[in-house]
Amino acid sequence: MVRNESLRKLGVVTMNIKFNNRDPVYVQVIQHFKEQIATGLFEPGQEIPSRRELANQLKINPNTAQRAYKEMEEQGLIFTERNLPSRITRDEAVIKTVREELILEAVNTFIASVQSINVPLDEALDLVKDNFDKAKDGQEGDA
Amino acid sequence: MIEVKDITKKFGRKKVLNGVSFTANKGEITCLIGINGVGKTTVLNAIMNLTPINSGEILIDGNKINKDSYEKITFIPDAITMLPSMKISDAMTFMADFYNAWNQTRADELLSFFKLDANERISSLSKGNTAKVNMLLGLALDVDYLLMDEPFSGIDIFSREQIAEVFTSHLVEDRGVIITTHEINDIEHLIDKAVLLNDGVVLREFNAEEVRETEGKSIIDVMREVYHA
């Protein structure tokens, strides 16, 4: 915990993920990074924990942490210069794509759930409009 | 790599291991899973050559166990083997005298990692702290492979968490670890490979991330399938 505090002060991201047991852990780690990048909680150029620190923070296998970083590096979500710690991408096009990808995923999930209960689009959209701000207020209240 | 090839072991007329094969890589955590009495500890004893096998072969980095390969491995039993009247520091000195591979720097680091006081007597330690001392004595050896028998068994949740933290830290580094357990919950996300044992045979050997990726199953899902089949 002390370590996490000191990392936070240095502007290094710290995190906590609730994992499910059925999706690959490395995929869940990448998804978490994408969400934080899209919402700006992980800022462009921000330093990220080392593979070992990530494994330690998330209580996951170090090889899994390594795999997540390798994939994210390949996708351009993070980058490493020489022997320095890895950082969140500064590439705005990548960040934009991540955001769009997450929005599309959320919309598709939404469509699938309203279609499964036969809700017409207009009705669903009206309810979305009515409840969107309420839900957002609620969330901020929780935090 | 540790290769266990088709080993059998009889105690009297009872076949405890009946053709067990699996591999454990360096830099990975391999977990032997099975309910009690399926031969998990016997497998570890066989790798250490503490119990002679009846047939089959065990290779460590390609060689049968010999004086050299023996120094590459350590076995952490499920209970501490030091005298209760010893202080933790006495136990550490004993290990240092006995093993060339003893690494005092790492031992000191482990002491603070586990928040242990070297002046305490083993007899006065809680179960959780006794388990931590037991782990410390094995982890402080500079060996390539660590075999741990039920490191999470019979101790409180906070001690279990602290011991689990060892596996994600640099204290294990890139060594190969084989642990046995009958309780997977705590370590579902910590292990690389699971080897499911039952009645002296391996029912399934798999990489945990691979099974999640290709079959969408947790380790417990696979256990349910295999043990209830």
Coordinates of C-alpha atoms in Angstrom, one line a residue:
Chain A
M1 CA 0.0 0.0 0.0
V2 CA 2.8 2.4 0.9
R3 CA 4.3 1.6 -2.4
N4 CA 1.1 2.5 -4.2
E5 CA 0.9 5.8 -2.4
S6 CA 4.4 6.7 -3.4
L7 CA 3.8 5.7 -7.0
R8 CA 0.7 7.8 -7.1
K9 CA 2.6 10.8 -5.9
L10 CA 5.1 10.3 -8.7
G11 CA 2.2 10.4 -11.1
V12 CA 2.4 6.7 -11.9
V13 CA -0.9 5.1 -12.4
T14 CA -2.2 2.7 -9.8
M15 CA -5.2 0.5 -10.3
N16 CA -7.5 -2.1 -8.9
I17 CA -9.5 -4.4 -11.2
K18 CA -12.3 -6.8 -10.2
F19 CA -11.4 -9.8 -12.4
N20 CA -13.9 -12.4 -13.6
N21 CA -12.5 -16.0 -13.7
R22 CA -13.6 -16.9 -17.2
D23 CA -12.1 -14.3 -19.5
P24 CA -8.3 -14.3 -20.0
V25 CA -6.8 -12.1 -17.3
Y26 CA -4.5 -10.3 -19.9
V27 CA -7.6 -9.4 -21.9
Q28 CA -9.3 -7.9 -18.8
V29 CA -6.1 -5.9 -18.0
I30 CA -6.1 -4.5 -21.5
Q31 CA -9.8 -3.6 -21.4
H32 CA -9.2 -1.8 -18.1
F33 CA -6.3 0.2 -19.6
K34 CA -8.5 1.1 -22.6
E35 CA -11.3 2.4 -20.4
Q36 CA -8.9 4.5 -18.4
I37 CA -7.2 5.8 -21.5
A38 CA -10.6 6.6 -23.1
T39 CA -11.9 8.5 -20.1
G40 CA -8.6 10.3 -19.7
L41 CA -7.9 8.9 -16.2
F42 CA -4.6 7.5 -17.7
E43 CA -3.2 10.6 -19.3
P44 CA -1.2 10.6 -22.5
G45 CA 2.5 10.1 -21.7
Q46 CA 1.8 9.1 -18.1
E47 CA 4.1 6.5 -16.6
I48 CA 2.7 3.1 -15.9
P49 CA 3.9 0.5 -13.4
S50 CA 6.5 -2.1 -14.4
R51 CA 5.4 -5.6 -15.2
R52 CA 6.3 -6.8 -11.7
E53 CA 4.6 -3.8 -10.0
L54 CA 1.4 -4.4 -12.1
A55 CA 1.4 -8.1 -11.2
N56 CA 1.8 -7.1 -7.5
Q57 CA -0.9 -4.5 -7.5
L58 CA -3.4 -6.7 -9.3
K59 CA -2.3 -9.9 -7.6
I60 CA -1.9 -11.6 -11.0
N61 CA 0.7 -13.8 -12.5
P62 CA 3.8 -11.8 -13.7
N63 CA 3.8 -13.7 -17.1
T64 CA 0.2 -12.5 -17.6
A65 CA 1.1 -8.9 -16.8
Q66 CA 4.0 -9.3 -19.3
R67 CA 1.5 -10.6 -21.9
A68 CA -0.9 -7.7 -21.4
Y69 CA 2.0 -5.2 -21.8
K70 CA 3.3 -6.9 -24.9
E71 CA -0.1 -6.8 -26.6
M72 CA -0.7 -3.2 -25.6
E73 CA 2.7 -2.3 -26.9
E74 CA 1.8 -3.9 -30.2
Q75 CA -1.5 -2.1 -30.3
G76 CA 0.2 1.2 -29.7
L77 CA -1.6 1.8 -26.4
I78 CA 1.6 2.1 -24.5
F79 CA 5.2 2.7 -25.5
T80 CA 8.7 2.2 -24.1
E81 CA 11.7 4.3 -24.9
R82 CA 15.1 2.7 -24.3
N83 CA 15.3 1.4 -20.7
L84 CA 12.8 3.9 -19.3
P85 CA 9.5 2.9 -17.7
S86 CA 6.6 2.4 -20.2
R87 CA 4.1 5.1 -20.7
I88 CA 0.6 5.7 -22.0
T89 CA 0.5 6.6 -25.7
R90 CA 0.5 10.2 -26.8
D91 CA -0.9 9.3 -30.2
E92 CA -4.3 11.1 -30.3
A93 CA -5.5 8.9 -33.2
V94 CA -4.9 5.8 -31.1
I95 CA -6.8 7.4 -28.1
K96 CA -9.6 8.4 -30.4
T97 CA -9.9 4.8 -31.8
V98 CA -9.9 3.3 -28.3
R99 CA -12.7 5.7 -27.3
E100 CA -14.8 4.9 -30.4
E101 CA -14.2 1.2 -29.9
L102 CA -15.4 1.3 -26.3
I103 CA -18.5 3.3 -27.3
L104 CA -19.4 0.9 -30.0
E105 CA -19.0 -2.0 -27.6
A106 CA -21.3 -0.4 -25.1
V107 CA -23.9 0.4 -27.8
N108 CA -23.8 -3.1 -29.1
T109 CA -24.3 -4.5 -25.6
F110 CA -27.2 -2.1 -25.1
I111 CA -28.8 -3.1 -28.5
A112 CA -28.5 -6.7 -27.7
S113 CA -30.3 -6.3 -24.3
V114 CA -33.1 -4.1 -25.6
Q115 CA -33.7 -6.4 -28.6
S116 CA -33.9 -9.4 -26.3
I117 CA -36.9 -7.9 -24.6
N118 CA -38.4 -6.5 -27.8
V119 CA -38.2 -2.8 -27.0
P120 CA -38.8 -0.5 -30.0
L121 CA -36.0 1.9 -30.7
D122 CA -38.0 5.1 -30.1
E123 CA -39.1 4.0 -26.7
A124 CA -35.6 2.8 -25.7
L125 CA -34.1 6.1 -26.9
D126 CA -36.6 8.2 -24.9
L127 CA -35.8 6.2 -21.8
V128 CA -32.1 6.6 -22.5
K129 CA -32.5 10.4 -22.7
D130 CA -34.6 10.5 -19.5
N131 CA -32.3 8.4 -17.5
F132 CA -28.9 9.3 -18.8
D133 CA -28.3 12.3 -16.6
K134 CA -29.9 10.7 -13.6
A135 CA -27.6 7.7 -13.8
K136 CA -24.6 10.0 -14.2
D137 CA -25.6 12.0 -11.1
G138 CA -26.0 8.8 -9.2
Q139 CA -22.6 7.6 -10.2
E140 CA -20.9 10.8 -9.2
G141 CA -22.8 10.6 -5.9
D142 CA -21.4 7.2 -5.3
A143 CA -17.8 8.2 -5.9
Chain B
M1 CA 12.3 -27.5 -16.9
I2 CA 11.2 -30.3 -14.6
E3 CA 9.9 -33.3 -16.6
V4 CA 7.9 -36.0 -14.8
K5 CA 7.5 -39.0 -17.1
D6 CA 5.1 -41.8 -16.5
I7 CA 6.1 -42.3 -12.8
T8 CA 4.5 -45.0 -10.6
K9 CA 4.8 -45.4 -6.9
K10 CA 3.5 -48.2 -4.7
F11 CA 3.2 -48.2 -1.0
G12 CA 2.9 -51.9 -0.2
R13 CA 0.2 -53.1 -2.6
K14 CA -1.4 -49.7 -2.9
K15 CA -0.5 -47.8 -6.1
V16 CA -0.4 -44.1 -5.1
L17 CA 1.0 -42.9 -8.5
N18 CA -0.1 -44.8 -11.6
G19 CA 1.7 -43.2 -14.6
V20 CA 1.9 -39.5 -13.7
S21 CA 3.4 -37.2 -16.4
F22 CA 3.6 -33.5 -16.6
T23 CA 6.2 -30.7 -17.1
A24 CA 6.9 -27.6 -15.1
N25 CA 8.8 -24.7 -16.7
K26 CA 11.2 -22.3 -15.2
G27 CA 9.7 -18.8 -14.8
E28 CA 6.2 -20.4 -14.4
I29 CA 4.0 -21.4 -11.5
T30 CA 2.7 -24.9 -11.9
C31 CA 0.0 -26.0 -9.6
L32 CA -0.8 -29.7 -8.7
I33 CA -4.4 -29.8 -7.8
G34 CA -6.4 -32.6 -6.3
I35 CA -8.4 -33.5 -3.2
N36 CA -6.4 -34.9 -0.3
G37 CA -4.8 -38.3 -0.7
V38 CA -4.4 -38.3 -4.5
G39 CA -0.6 -38.3 -4.4
K40 CA 0.3 -34.6 -4.7
T41 CA 2.9 -34.8 -1.9
T42 CA 4.2 -38.1 -3.2
V43 CA 4.9 -36.4 -6.6
L44 CA 7.0 -33.7 -4.8
N45 CA 8.8 -36.2 -2.7
A46 CA 9.6 -38.2 -5.9
I47 CA 11.0 -35.1 -7.6
M48 CA 13.2 -34.5 -4.6
N49 CA 14.2 -38.2 -4.6
L50 CA 12.9 -38.4 -1.0
T51 CA 10.8 -41.4 -2.0
P52 CA 12.1 -43.8 -4.6
I53 CA 9.7 -44.4 -7.6
N54 CA 8.9 -47.8 -8.9
S55 CA 9.1 -46.9 -12.6
G56 CA 9.2 -43.8 -14.8
E57 CA 11.7 -41.0 -15.0
I58 CA 12.2 -37.5 -13.6
L59 CA 14.4 -35.0 -15.4
I60 CA 15.6 -31.7 -14.2
D61 CA 16.9 -29.5 -17.0
G62 CA 17.3 -32.7 -19.0
N63 CA 19.2 -34.6 -16.3
K64 CA 18.3 -37.3 -13.8
I65 CA 18.5 -36.0 -10.3
N66 CA 22.1 -36.0 -9.2
K67 CA 24.3 -33.9 -6.8
D68 CA 24.3 -30.9 -9.2
S69 CA 20.6 -30.9 -10.0
Y70 CA 19.7 -31.5 -6.4
E71 CA 21.2 -28.1 -5.5
K72 CA 18.9 -26.5 -8.0
I73 CA 15.8 -27.4 -6.2
T74 CA 14.3 -26.9 -2.8
F75 CA 11.3 -28.5 -1.1
I76 CA 9.2 -26.5 1.3
P77 CA 7.1 -29.0 3.2
D78 CA 3.6 -28.2 4.6
A79 CA 4.9 -27.9 8.1
I80 CA 8.1 -26.3 9.5
T81 CA 10.9 -28.7 10.2
M82 CA 12.8 -26.5 12.7
L83 CA 12.8 -27.1 16.5
P84 CA 10.1 -25.1 18.3
S85 CA 12.6 -23.8 20.8
M86 CA 14.7 -22.1 18.0
K87 CA 14.4 -18.4 17.4
I88 CA 13.8 -17.4 13.7
S89 CA 17.4 -16.2 13.6
D90 CA 18.6 -19.6 14.8
A91 CA 16.7 -21.3 12.1
M92 CA 18.2 -18.9 9.6
T93 CA 21.7 -19.6 10.9
F94 CA 21.1 -23.3 10.7
M95 CA 20.0 -23.0 7.1
A96 CA 23.1 -20.8 6.3
D97 CA 25.4 -23.4 7.8
F98 CA 23.7 -26.3 6.1
Y99 CA 23.1 -24.9 2.6
N100 CA 25.6 -23.3 0.2
A101 CA 22.7 -21.8 -1.7
W102 CA 21.6 -19.7 1.4
N103 CA 21.2 -16.1 0.4
Q104 CA 21.3 -13.9 3.5
T105 CA 20.3 -10.7 1.7
R106 CA 17.1 -12.3 0.4
A107 CA 16.5 -13.9 3.8
D108 CA 16.6 -10.4 5.4
E109 CA 14.4 -9.0 2.7
L110 CA 11.9 -11.8 3.3
L111 CA 11.9 -11.1 7.0
S112 CA 10.7 -7.5 6.4
F113 CA 8.4 -8.6 3.6
F114 CA 6.6 -10.9 6.0
K115 CA 7.0 -8.4 8.9
L116 CA 8.6 -11.1 11.1
D117 CA 10.8 -10.5 14.1
A118 CA 14.0 -12.7 14.0
N119 CA 14.2 -12.8 17.8
E120 CA 10.8 -14.6 18.2
R121 CA 10.8 -18.3 19.0
I122 CA 9.2 -20.6 16.6
S123 CA 7.1 -22.1 19.4
S124 CA 5.5 -18.6 20.1
L125 CA 4.5 -17.9 16.5
S126 CA 0.9 -18.0 15.2
K127 CA 0.1 -20.6 12.6
G128 CA 0.2 -17.9 9.8
N129 CA 3.6 -16.7 10.9
T130 CA 5.0 -20.2 11.2
A131 CA 3.9 -20.8 7.6
K132 CA 5.7 -17.6 6.6
V133 CA 8.9 -18.6 8.4
N134 CA 8.7 -22.0 6.6
M135 CA 8.3 -20.2 3.3
L136 CA 11.2 -17.8 4.1
L137 CA 13.6 -20.6 4.9
G138 CA 13.0 -22.1 1.4
L139 CA 12.6 -18.9 -0.6
A140 CA 16.0 -17.6 0.7
L141 CA 17.8 -20.4 -1.1
D142 CA 19.3 -19.5 -4.4
V143 CA 17.7 -22.4 -6.4
D144 CA 16.1 -22.6 -9.8
Y145 CA 13.1 -24.5 -8.7
L146 CA 10.9 -24.3 -5.6
L147 CA 8.5 -27.1 -4.6
M148 CA 5.9 -26.0 -2.1
D149 CA 3.5 -28.4 -0.4
E150 CA 0.1 -26.8 0.4
P151 CA 1.5 -23.4 1.2
F152 CA -2.0 -22.0 1.8
S153 CA -3.4 -24.8 3.9
G154 CA -4.7 -24.1 7.4
I155 CA -3.8 -20.5 7.8
D156 CA -5.8 -17.3 8.1
I157 CA -6.8 -15.2 5.0
F158 CA -4.4 -12.4 5.6
S159 CA -1.4 -14.7 5.9
R160 CA -2.7 -16.5 2.7
E161 CA -2.8 -13.1 1.0
Q162 CA 0.7 -12.2 2.1
I163 CA 2.1 -15.6 1.0
A164 CA 0.3 -15.2 -2.4
E165 CA 2.0 -11.8 -2.7
V166 CA 5.3 -13.6 -2.8
F167 CA 4.4 -15.1 -6.2
T168 CA 3.9 -11.7 -7.8
S169 CA 7.0 -10.2 -6.3
H170 CA 10.7 -10.3 -7.3
L171 CA 11.3 -12.8 -4.5
V172 CA 10.3 -15.6 -6.8
E173 CA 11.9 -13.9 -9.8
D174 CA 12.1 -16.1 -12.8
R175 CA 12.4 -19.4 -10.9
G176 CA 10.2 -22.3 -11.5
V177 CA 7.6 -23.0 -8.8
I178 CA 5.5 -26.1 -8.3
I179 CA 2.8 -25.9 -5.6
T180 CA 0.2 -28.3 -4.4
T181 CA -3.2 -27.3 -3.3
H182 CA -6.7 -28.5 -2.9
E183 CA -8.0 -24.9 -2.7
I184 CA -7.7 -22.9 -5.9
N185 CA -9.8 -19.8 -5.0
D186 CA -7.0 -17.7 -3.6
I187 CA -4.6 -18.4 -6.5
E188 CA -6.9 -18.7 -9.6
H189 CA -5.1 -15.6 -11.2
L190 CA -1.6 -16.4 -10.0
I191 CA -0.8 -19.7 -11.6
D192 CA 0.4 -20.4 -15.1
K193 CA -0.4 -24.1 -15.4
A194 CA -2.8 -26.5 -13.6
V195 CA -2.2 -30.2 -13.3
L196 CA -5.3 -32.0 -12.1
L197 CA -4.5 -35.2 -10.3
N198 CA -6.9 -37.9 -9.2
D199 CA -6.3 -41.5 -8.0
G200 CA -2.6 -41.4 -9.0
V201 CA -3.2 -40.2 -12.6
V202 CA -3.2 -36.8 -14.3
L203 CA -6.7 -36.1 -15.5
R204 CA -5.8 -32.9 -17.3
E205 CA -2.8 -30.5 -17.6
F206 CA -3.5 -27.1 -19.0
N207 CA -2.4 -23.4 -19.1
A208 CA -5.0 -21.3 -17.2
E209 CA -5.0 -18.3 -19.6
E210 CA -5.2 -20.6 -22.6
V211 CA -8.3 -22.4 -21.2
R212 CA -9.9 -19.0 -20.4
E213 CA -9.1 -17.8 -23.9
T214 CA -10.1 -20.8 -26.0
E215 CA -12.9 -22.4 -23.8
G216 CA -14.1 -19.5 -21.7
K217 CA -13.6 -21.6 -18.6
S218 CA -12.2 -20.9 -15.2
I219 CA -9.9 -23.4 -13.5
I220 CA -12.8 -24.3 -11.2
D221 CA -15.0 -24.9 -14.2
V222 CA -12.5 -27.4 -15.6
M223 CA -12.1 -29.0 -12.2
R224 CA -15.9 -29.5 -12.0
E225 CA -15.9 -31.1 -15.4
V226 CA -13.0 -33.3 -14.8
Y227 CA -13.8 -34.5 -11.2
H228 CA -17.5 -34.9 -11.8
A229 CA -17.2 -36.7 -15.1

